[in-house]
PDB file of C-alpha atoms in Angstrom:
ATOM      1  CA  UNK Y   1     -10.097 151.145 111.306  1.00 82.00           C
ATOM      2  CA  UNK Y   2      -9.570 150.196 115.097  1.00 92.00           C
ATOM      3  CA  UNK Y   3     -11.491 152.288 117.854  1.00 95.00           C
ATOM      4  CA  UNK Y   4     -10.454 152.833 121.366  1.00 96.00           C
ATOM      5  CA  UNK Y   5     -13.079 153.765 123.914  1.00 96.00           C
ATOM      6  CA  UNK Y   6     -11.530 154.844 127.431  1.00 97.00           C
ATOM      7  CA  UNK Y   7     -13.830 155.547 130.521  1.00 96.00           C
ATOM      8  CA  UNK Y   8     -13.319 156.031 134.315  1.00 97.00           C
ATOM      9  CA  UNK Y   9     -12.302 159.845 134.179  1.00 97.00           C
ATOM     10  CA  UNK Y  10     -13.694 162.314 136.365  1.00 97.00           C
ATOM     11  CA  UNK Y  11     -13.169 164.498 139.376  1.00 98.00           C
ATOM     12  CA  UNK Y  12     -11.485 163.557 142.484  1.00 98.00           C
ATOM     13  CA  UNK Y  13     -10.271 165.232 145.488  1.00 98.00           C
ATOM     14  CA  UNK Y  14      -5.808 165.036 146.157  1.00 98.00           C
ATOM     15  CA  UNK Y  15      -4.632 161.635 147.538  1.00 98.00           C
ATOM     16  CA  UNK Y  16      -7.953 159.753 145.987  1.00 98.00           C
ATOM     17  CA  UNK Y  17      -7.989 156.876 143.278  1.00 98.00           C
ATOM     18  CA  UNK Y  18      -9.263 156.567 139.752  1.00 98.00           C
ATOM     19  CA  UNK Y  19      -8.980 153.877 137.524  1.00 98.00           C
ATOM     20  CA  UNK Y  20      -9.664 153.972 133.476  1.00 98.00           C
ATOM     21  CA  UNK Y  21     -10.262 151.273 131.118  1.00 98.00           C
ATOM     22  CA  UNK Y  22     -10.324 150.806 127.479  1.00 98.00           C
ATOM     23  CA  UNK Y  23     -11.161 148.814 124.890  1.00 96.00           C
ATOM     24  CA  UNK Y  24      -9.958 148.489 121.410  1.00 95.00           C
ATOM     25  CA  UNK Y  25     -12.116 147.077 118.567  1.00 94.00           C
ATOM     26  CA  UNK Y  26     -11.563 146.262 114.651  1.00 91.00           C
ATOM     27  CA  UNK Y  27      -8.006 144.490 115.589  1.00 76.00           C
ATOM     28  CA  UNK Y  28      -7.904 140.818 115.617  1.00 69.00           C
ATOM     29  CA  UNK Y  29      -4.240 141.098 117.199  1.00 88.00           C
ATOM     30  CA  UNK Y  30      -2.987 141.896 120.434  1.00 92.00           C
ATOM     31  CA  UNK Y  31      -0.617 145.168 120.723  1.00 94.00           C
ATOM     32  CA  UNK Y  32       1.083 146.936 123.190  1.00 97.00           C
ATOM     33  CA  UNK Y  33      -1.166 149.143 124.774  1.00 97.00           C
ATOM     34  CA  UNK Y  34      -0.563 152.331 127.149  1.00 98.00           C
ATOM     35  CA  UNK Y  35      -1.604 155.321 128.374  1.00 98.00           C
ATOM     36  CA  UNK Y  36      -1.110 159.552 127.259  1.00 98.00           C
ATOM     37  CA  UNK Y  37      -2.156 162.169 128.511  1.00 98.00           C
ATOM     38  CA  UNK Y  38      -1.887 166.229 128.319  1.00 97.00           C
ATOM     39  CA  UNK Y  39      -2.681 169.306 129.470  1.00 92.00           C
ATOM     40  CA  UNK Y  40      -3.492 172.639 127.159  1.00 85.00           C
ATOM     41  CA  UNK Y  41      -0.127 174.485 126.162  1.00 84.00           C
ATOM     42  CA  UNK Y  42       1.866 171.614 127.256  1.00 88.00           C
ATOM     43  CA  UNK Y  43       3.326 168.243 125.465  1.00 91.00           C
ATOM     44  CA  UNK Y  44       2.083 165.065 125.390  1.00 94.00           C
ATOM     45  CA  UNK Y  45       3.611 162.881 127.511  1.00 96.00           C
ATOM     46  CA  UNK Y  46       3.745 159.048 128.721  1.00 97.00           C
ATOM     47  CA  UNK Y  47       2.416 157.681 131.324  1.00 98.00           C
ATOM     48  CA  UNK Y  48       2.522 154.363 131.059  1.00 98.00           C
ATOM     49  CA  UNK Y  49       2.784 151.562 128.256  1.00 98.00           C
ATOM     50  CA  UNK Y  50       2.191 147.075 128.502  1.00 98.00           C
ATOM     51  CA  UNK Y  51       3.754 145.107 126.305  1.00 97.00           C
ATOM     52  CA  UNK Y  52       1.555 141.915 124.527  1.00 95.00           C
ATOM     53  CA  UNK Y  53       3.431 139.675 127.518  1.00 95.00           C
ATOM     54  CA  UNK Y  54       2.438 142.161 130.009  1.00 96.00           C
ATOM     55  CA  UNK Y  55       5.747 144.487 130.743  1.00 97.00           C
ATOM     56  CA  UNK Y  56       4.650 147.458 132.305  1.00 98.00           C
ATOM     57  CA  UNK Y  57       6.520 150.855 131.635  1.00 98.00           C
ATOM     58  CA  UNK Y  58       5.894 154.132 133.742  1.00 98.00           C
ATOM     59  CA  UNK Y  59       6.906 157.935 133.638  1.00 97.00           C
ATOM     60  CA  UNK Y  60       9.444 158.845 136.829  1.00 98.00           C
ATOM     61  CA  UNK Y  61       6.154 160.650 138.079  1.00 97.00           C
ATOM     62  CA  UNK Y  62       3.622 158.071 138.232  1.00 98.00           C
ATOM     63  CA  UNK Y  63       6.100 155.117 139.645  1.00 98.00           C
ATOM     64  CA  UNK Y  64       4.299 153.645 142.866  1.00 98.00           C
ATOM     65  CA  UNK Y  65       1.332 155.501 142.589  1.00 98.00           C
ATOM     66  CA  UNK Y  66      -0.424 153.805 139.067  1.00 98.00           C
ATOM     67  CA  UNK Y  67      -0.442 150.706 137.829  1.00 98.00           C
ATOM     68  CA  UNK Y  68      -1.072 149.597 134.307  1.00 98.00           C
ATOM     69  CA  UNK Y  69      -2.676 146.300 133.425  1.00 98.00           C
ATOM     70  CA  UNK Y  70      -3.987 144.334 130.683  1.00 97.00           C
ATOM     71  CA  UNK Y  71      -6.448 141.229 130.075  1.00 96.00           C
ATOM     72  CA  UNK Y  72      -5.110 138.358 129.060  1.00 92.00           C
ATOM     73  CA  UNK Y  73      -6.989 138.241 125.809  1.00 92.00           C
ATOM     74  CA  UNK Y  74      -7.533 140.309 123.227  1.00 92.00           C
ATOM     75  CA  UNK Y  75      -6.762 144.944 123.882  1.00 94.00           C
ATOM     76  CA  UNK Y  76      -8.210 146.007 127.174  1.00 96.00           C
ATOM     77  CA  UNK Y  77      -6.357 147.860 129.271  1.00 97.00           C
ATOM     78  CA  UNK Y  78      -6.609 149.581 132.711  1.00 98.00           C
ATOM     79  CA  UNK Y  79      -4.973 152.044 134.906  1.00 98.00           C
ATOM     80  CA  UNK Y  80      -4.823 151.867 138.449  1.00 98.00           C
ATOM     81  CA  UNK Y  81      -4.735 155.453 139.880  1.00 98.00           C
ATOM     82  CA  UNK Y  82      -3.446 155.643 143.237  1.00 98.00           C
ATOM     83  CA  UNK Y  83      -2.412 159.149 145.825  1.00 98.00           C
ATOM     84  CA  UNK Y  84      -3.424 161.155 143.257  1.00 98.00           C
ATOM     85  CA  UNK Y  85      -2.133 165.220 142.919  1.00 97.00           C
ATOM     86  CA  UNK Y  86      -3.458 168.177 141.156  1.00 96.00           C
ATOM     87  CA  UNK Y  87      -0.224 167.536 138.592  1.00 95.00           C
ATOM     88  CA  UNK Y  88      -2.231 164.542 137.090  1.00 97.00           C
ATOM     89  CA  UNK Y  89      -5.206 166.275 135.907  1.00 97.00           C
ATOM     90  CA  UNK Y  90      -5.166 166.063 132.050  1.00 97.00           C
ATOM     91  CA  UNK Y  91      -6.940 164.291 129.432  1.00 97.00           C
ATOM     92  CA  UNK Y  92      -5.749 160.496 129.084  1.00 98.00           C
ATOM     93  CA  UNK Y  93      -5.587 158.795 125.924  1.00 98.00           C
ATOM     94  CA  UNK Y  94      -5.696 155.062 125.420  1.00 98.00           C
ATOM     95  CA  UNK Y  95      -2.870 154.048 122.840  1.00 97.00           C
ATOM     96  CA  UNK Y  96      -3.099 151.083 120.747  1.00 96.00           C
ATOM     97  CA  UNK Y  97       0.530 149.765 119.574  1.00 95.00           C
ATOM     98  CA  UNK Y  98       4.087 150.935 120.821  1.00 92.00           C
ATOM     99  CA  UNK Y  99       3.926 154.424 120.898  1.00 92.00           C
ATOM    100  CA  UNK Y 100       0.105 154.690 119.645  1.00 93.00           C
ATOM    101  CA  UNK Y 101       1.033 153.529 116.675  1.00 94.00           C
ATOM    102  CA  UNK Y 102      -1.903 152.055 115.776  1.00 93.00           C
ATOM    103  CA  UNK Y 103      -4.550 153.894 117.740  1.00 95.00           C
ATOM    104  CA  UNK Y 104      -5.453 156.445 119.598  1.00 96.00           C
ATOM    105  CA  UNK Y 105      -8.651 157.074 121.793  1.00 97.00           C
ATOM    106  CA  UNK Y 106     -10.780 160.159 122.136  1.00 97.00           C
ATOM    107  CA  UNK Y 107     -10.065 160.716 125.803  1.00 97.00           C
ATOM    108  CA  UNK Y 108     -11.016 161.127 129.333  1.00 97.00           C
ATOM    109  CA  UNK Y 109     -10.272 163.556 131.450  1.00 97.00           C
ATOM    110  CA  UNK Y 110      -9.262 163.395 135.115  1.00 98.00           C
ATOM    111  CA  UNK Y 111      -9.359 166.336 137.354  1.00 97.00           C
ATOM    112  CA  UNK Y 112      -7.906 166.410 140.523  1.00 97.00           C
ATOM    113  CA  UNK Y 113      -8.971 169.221 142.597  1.00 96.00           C
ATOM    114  CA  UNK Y 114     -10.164 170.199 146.274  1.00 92.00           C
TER     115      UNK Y 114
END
């Protein structure tokens, strides 16, 4: 069974930075990896997914402000949290596989706030 552990979340004030990482363990392969996140009462939604050979895909909202990356090795992930607004806050979820498909994280949140 493969376990994701994010950190990095927290509280920050509008136009400040974050940046989460996270690990997956108990897969010998690399996957796609990305990022989720949600709010209560709403949808989850994308935020942004790497492929193996590092492709990055974003949501329309986070363009120019995040960045995804990715080790070369193994399923560690990280994403670069730039300008940002009270919209962001949610809880982020580490995905394993296009889509999550083969993992999901517990979360952490990020709170953006004055």
């Amino acid at each position: 069974q493969v376990r994701l552990v994010e950190s990095g979340g927290g509280l920050v004030q509008p136009g400040e930075s974050l940046r989460l990482s996270c690990s997956a363990f108990g897969t010998a392969a690399r996957n796609n990896m990305g990022w989720y996140r949600q709010t209560p009462g709403k949808q989850r939604e994308l935020v942004a997914e790497i492929t193996v050979g590092s492709y990055p895909t974003y949501a329309d909202s986070v363009k120019g402000r995040f960045t995804i990356s990715r080790e070369r090795t193994g399923n560690t992930v990280y994403l670069q949290m730039n300008s940002l607004k009270p919209e962001d806050t949610a809880v982020y979820y580490c995905t394993l596989g296009a889509g999550g498909m083969r993992g999901w994280g517990k979360g952490t949140l990020v709170t953006v706030s004055n």
